[in-house]
Tab-separated table of C-alpha atoms in Angstrom:
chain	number	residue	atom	x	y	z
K	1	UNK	CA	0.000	0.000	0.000
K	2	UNK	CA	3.143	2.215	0.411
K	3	UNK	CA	6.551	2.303	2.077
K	4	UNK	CA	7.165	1.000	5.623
K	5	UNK	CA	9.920	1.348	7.783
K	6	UNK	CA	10.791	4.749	9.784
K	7	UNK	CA	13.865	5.587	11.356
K	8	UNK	CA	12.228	6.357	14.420
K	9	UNK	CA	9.015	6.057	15.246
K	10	UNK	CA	7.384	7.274	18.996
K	11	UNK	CA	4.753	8.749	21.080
K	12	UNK	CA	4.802	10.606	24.270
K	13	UNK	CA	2.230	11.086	27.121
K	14	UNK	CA	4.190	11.663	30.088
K	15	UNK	CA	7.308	13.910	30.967
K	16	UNK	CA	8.809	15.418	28.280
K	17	UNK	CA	10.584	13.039	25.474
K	18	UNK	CA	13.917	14.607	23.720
K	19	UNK	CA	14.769	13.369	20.678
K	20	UNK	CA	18.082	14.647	19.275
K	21	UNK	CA	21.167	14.059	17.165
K	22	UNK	CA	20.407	11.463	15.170
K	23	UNK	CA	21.873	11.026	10.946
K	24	UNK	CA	18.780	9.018	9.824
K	25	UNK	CA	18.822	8.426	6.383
K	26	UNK	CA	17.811	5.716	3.161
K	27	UNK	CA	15.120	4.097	5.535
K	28	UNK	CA	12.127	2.791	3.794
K	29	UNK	CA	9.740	5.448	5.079
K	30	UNK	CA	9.826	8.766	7.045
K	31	UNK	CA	13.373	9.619	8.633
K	32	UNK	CA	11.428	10.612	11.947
K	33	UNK	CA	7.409	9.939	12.490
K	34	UNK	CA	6.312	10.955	15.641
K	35	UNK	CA	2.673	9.661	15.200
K	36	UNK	CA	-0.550	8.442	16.734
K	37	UNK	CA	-3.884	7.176	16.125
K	38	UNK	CA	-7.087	8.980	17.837
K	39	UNK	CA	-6.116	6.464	21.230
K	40	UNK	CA	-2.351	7.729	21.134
K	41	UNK	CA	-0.756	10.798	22.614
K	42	UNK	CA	2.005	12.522	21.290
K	43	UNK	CA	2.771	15.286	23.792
K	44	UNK	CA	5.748	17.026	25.170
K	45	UNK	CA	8.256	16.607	22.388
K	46	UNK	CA	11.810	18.231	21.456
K	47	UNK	CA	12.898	17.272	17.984
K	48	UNK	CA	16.453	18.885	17.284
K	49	UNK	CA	20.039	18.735	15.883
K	50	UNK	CA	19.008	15.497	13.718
K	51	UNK	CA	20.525	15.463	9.986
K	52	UNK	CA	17.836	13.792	7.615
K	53	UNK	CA	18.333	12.850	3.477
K	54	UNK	CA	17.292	10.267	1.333
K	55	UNK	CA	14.031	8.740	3.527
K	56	UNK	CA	12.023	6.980	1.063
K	57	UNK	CA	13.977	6.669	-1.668
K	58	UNK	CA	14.868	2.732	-1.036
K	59	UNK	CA	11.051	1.839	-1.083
K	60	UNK	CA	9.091	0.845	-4.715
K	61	UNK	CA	6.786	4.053	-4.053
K	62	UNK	CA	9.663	6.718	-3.481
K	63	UNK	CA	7.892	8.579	-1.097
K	64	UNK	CA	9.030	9.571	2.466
K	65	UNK	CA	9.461	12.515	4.756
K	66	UNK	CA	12.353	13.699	6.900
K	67	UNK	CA	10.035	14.260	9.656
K	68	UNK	CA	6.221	14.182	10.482
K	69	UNK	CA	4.590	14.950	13.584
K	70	UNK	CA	1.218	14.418	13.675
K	71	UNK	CA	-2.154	11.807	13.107
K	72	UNK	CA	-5.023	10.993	14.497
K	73	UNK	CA	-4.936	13.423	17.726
K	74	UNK	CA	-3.814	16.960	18.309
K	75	UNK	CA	0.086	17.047	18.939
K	76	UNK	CA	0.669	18.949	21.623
K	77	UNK	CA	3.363	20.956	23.084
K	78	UNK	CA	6.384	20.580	19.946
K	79	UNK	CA	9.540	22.157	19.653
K	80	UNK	CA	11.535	21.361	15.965
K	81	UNK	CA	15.063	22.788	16.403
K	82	UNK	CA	18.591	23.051	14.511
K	83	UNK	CA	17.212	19.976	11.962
K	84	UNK	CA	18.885	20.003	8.471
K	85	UNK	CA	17.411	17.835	5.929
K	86	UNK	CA	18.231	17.159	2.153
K	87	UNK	CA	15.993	15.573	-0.732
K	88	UNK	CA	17.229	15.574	-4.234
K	89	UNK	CA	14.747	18.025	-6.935
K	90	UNK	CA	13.140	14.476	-9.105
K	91	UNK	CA	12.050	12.971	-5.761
K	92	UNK	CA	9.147	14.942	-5.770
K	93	UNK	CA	6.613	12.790	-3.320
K	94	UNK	CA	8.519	14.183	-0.179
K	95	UNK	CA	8.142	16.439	2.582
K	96	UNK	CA	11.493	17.635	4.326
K	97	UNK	CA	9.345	18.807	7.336
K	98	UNK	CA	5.737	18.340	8.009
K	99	UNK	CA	5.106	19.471	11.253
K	100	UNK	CA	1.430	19.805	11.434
K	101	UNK	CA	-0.158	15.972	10.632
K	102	UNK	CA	-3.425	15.077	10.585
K	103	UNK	CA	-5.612	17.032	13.591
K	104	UNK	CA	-2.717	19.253	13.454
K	105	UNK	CA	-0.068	20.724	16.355
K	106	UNK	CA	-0.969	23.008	19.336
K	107	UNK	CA	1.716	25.481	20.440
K	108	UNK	CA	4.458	24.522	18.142
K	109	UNK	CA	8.115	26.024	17.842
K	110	UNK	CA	10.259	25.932	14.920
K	111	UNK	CA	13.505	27.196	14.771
K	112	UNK	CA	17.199	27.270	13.065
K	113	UNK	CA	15.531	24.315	10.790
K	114	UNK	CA	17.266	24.187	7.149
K	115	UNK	CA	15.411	22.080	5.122
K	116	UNK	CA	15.878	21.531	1.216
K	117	UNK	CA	13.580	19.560	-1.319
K	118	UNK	CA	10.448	19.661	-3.954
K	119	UNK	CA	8.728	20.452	-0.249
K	120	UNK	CA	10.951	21.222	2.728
K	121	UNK	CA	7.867	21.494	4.463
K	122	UNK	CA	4.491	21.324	4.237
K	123	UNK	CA	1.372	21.315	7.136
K	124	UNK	CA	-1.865	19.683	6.500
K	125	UNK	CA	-3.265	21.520	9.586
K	126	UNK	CA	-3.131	25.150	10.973
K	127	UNK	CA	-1.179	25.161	13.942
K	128	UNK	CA	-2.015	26.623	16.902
K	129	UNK	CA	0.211	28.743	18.962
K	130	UNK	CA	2.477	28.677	16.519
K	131	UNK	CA	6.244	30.382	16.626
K	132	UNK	CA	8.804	30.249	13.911
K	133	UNK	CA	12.162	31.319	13.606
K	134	UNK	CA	15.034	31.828	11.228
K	135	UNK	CA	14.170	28.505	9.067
K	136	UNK	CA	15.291	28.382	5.968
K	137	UNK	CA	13.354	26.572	3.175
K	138	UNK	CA	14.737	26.030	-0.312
K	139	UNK	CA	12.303	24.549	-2.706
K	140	UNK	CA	8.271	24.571	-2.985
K	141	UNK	CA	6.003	25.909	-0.267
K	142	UNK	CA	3.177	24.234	0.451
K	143	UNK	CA	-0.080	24.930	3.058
K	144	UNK	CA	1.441	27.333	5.652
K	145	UNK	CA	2.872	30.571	4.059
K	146	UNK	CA	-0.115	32.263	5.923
K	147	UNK	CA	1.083	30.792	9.146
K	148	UNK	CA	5.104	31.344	9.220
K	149	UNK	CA	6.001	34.399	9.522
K	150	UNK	CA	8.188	36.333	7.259
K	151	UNK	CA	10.484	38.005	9.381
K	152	UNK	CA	13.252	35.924	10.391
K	153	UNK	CA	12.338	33.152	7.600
K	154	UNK	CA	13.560	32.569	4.568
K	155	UNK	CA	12.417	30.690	1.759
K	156	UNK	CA	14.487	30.201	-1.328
K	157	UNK	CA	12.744	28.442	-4.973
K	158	UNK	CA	16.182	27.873	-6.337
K	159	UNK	CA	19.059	26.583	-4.581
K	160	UNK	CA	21.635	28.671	-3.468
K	161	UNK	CA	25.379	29.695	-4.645
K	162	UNK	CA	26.725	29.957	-1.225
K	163	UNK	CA	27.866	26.625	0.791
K	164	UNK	CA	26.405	26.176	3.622
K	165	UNK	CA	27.535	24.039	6.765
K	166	UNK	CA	26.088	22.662	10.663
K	167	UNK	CA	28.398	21.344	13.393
K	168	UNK	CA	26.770	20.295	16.237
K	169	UNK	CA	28.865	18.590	19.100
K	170	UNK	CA	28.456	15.825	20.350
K	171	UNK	CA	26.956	16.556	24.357
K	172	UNK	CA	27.884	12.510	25.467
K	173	UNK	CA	31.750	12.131	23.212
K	174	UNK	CA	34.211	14.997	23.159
K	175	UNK	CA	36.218	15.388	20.349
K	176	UNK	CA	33.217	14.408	18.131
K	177	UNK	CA	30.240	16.419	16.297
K	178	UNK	CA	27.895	15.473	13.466
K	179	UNK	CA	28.543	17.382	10.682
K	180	UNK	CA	26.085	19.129	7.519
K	181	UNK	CA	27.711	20.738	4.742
K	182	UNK	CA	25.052	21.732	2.107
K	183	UNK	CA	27.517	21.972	-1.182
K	184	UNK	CA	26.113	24.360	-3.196
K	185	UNK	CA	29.124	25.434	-5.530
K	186	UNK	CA	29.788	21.759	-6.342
K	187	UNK	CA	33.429	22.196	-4.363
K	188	UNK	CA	35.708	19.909	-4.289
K	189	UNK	CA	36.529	20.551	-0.914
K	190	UNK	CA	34.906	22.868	1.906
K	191	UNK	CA	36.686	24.463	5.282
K	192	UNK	CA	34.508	23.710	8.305
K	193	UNK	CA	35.068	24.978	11.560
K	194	UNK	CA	35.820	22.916	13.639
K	195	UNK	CA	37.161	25.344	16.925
K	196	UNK	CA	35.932	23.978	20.804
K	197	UNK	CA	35.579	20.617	19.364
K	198	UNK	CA	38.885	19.507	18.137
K	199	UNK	CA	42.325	20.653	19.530
């Protein structure tokens, strides 16, 4: 009936459930797909620093997000944060982001999310409570330019010229950080900084 197999795949009720610094990529399905049916709760969530490309693509109907919150009950209480995700311009059944499922997402936070694709992001439902900041989106927008605002947003229909590139350390392993670089200018090589993590 479609592709199957997420990266990760979780609800919350209780607490609040972190979820961060993951490279998820060539699953079968969705990179991330925090999702529930009308029984299911999916409160209380913190989705950041993850790196997400490629979801989908192994599956016979190439289709796939980087991340979907959402389903069959109001998400509740979501902050998306410092998540960089890649889809190549022909795969054109993706989402990058898709924050807003199903009933949709009360008081949701986006920000420092660079997300590139036919869709780097797309919402099926209005949010509620909704706060976005400095995101940038290269490729088609779909269902929510009415609800991001445009100060402190950018969104981009052809790619850029200039590189772009993420560290983010690694909290648990000194000496190690997952790594982004968005290659724009097709270089052969590109300089990353790499200061408070290596000597």
């Amino acid at each position: 009936d479609r592709n199957h197999g997420e990266g990760l795949y979780f609800q919350n009720r209780y607490g609040l459930k972190r979820v961060a610094d993951n490279v998820i990529f060539s699953v079968f399905d969705s990179g991330i797909h925090a999702y529930g049916s009308s029984k299911a709760f999916l409160e209380n969530l913190i989705i950041e620093g993850t790196i997400l490309f490629h979801n989908g693509i192994p599956g016979a109907h190439r289709t796939g997000w980087g991340m979907v919150v959402g389903g069959g009950v109001i998400a509740r209480n979501v902050t998306i944060a410092h998540n960089y995700s890649y889809y190549p311009s022909w795969f054109i059944r993706s989402n990058g982001i898709k924050p807003s499922y199903g009933k949709g997402t009360h008081k949701l936070r986006m920000n420092d999310n660079y997300s590139v694709g036919p869709t780097p992001m797309s919402i099926d439902a209005q949010p509620e409570d909704f706060i976005a900041e400095n995101n940038v989106f290269v490729g088609l927008i779909k269902g929510f330019s009415a609800a991001l605002p445009k100060e402190g947003n950018s969104w981009l229909m052809e790619s850029p010229r200039i590189n772009r590139t993420f560290v983010r350390p690694n909290k648990y392993e000194p000496g190690r950080a997952s790594i982004a670089i968005y290659n724009w200018a097709g270089a052969d090589a590109i300089a990353v900084e790499l200061k408070g993590i290596l000597n």
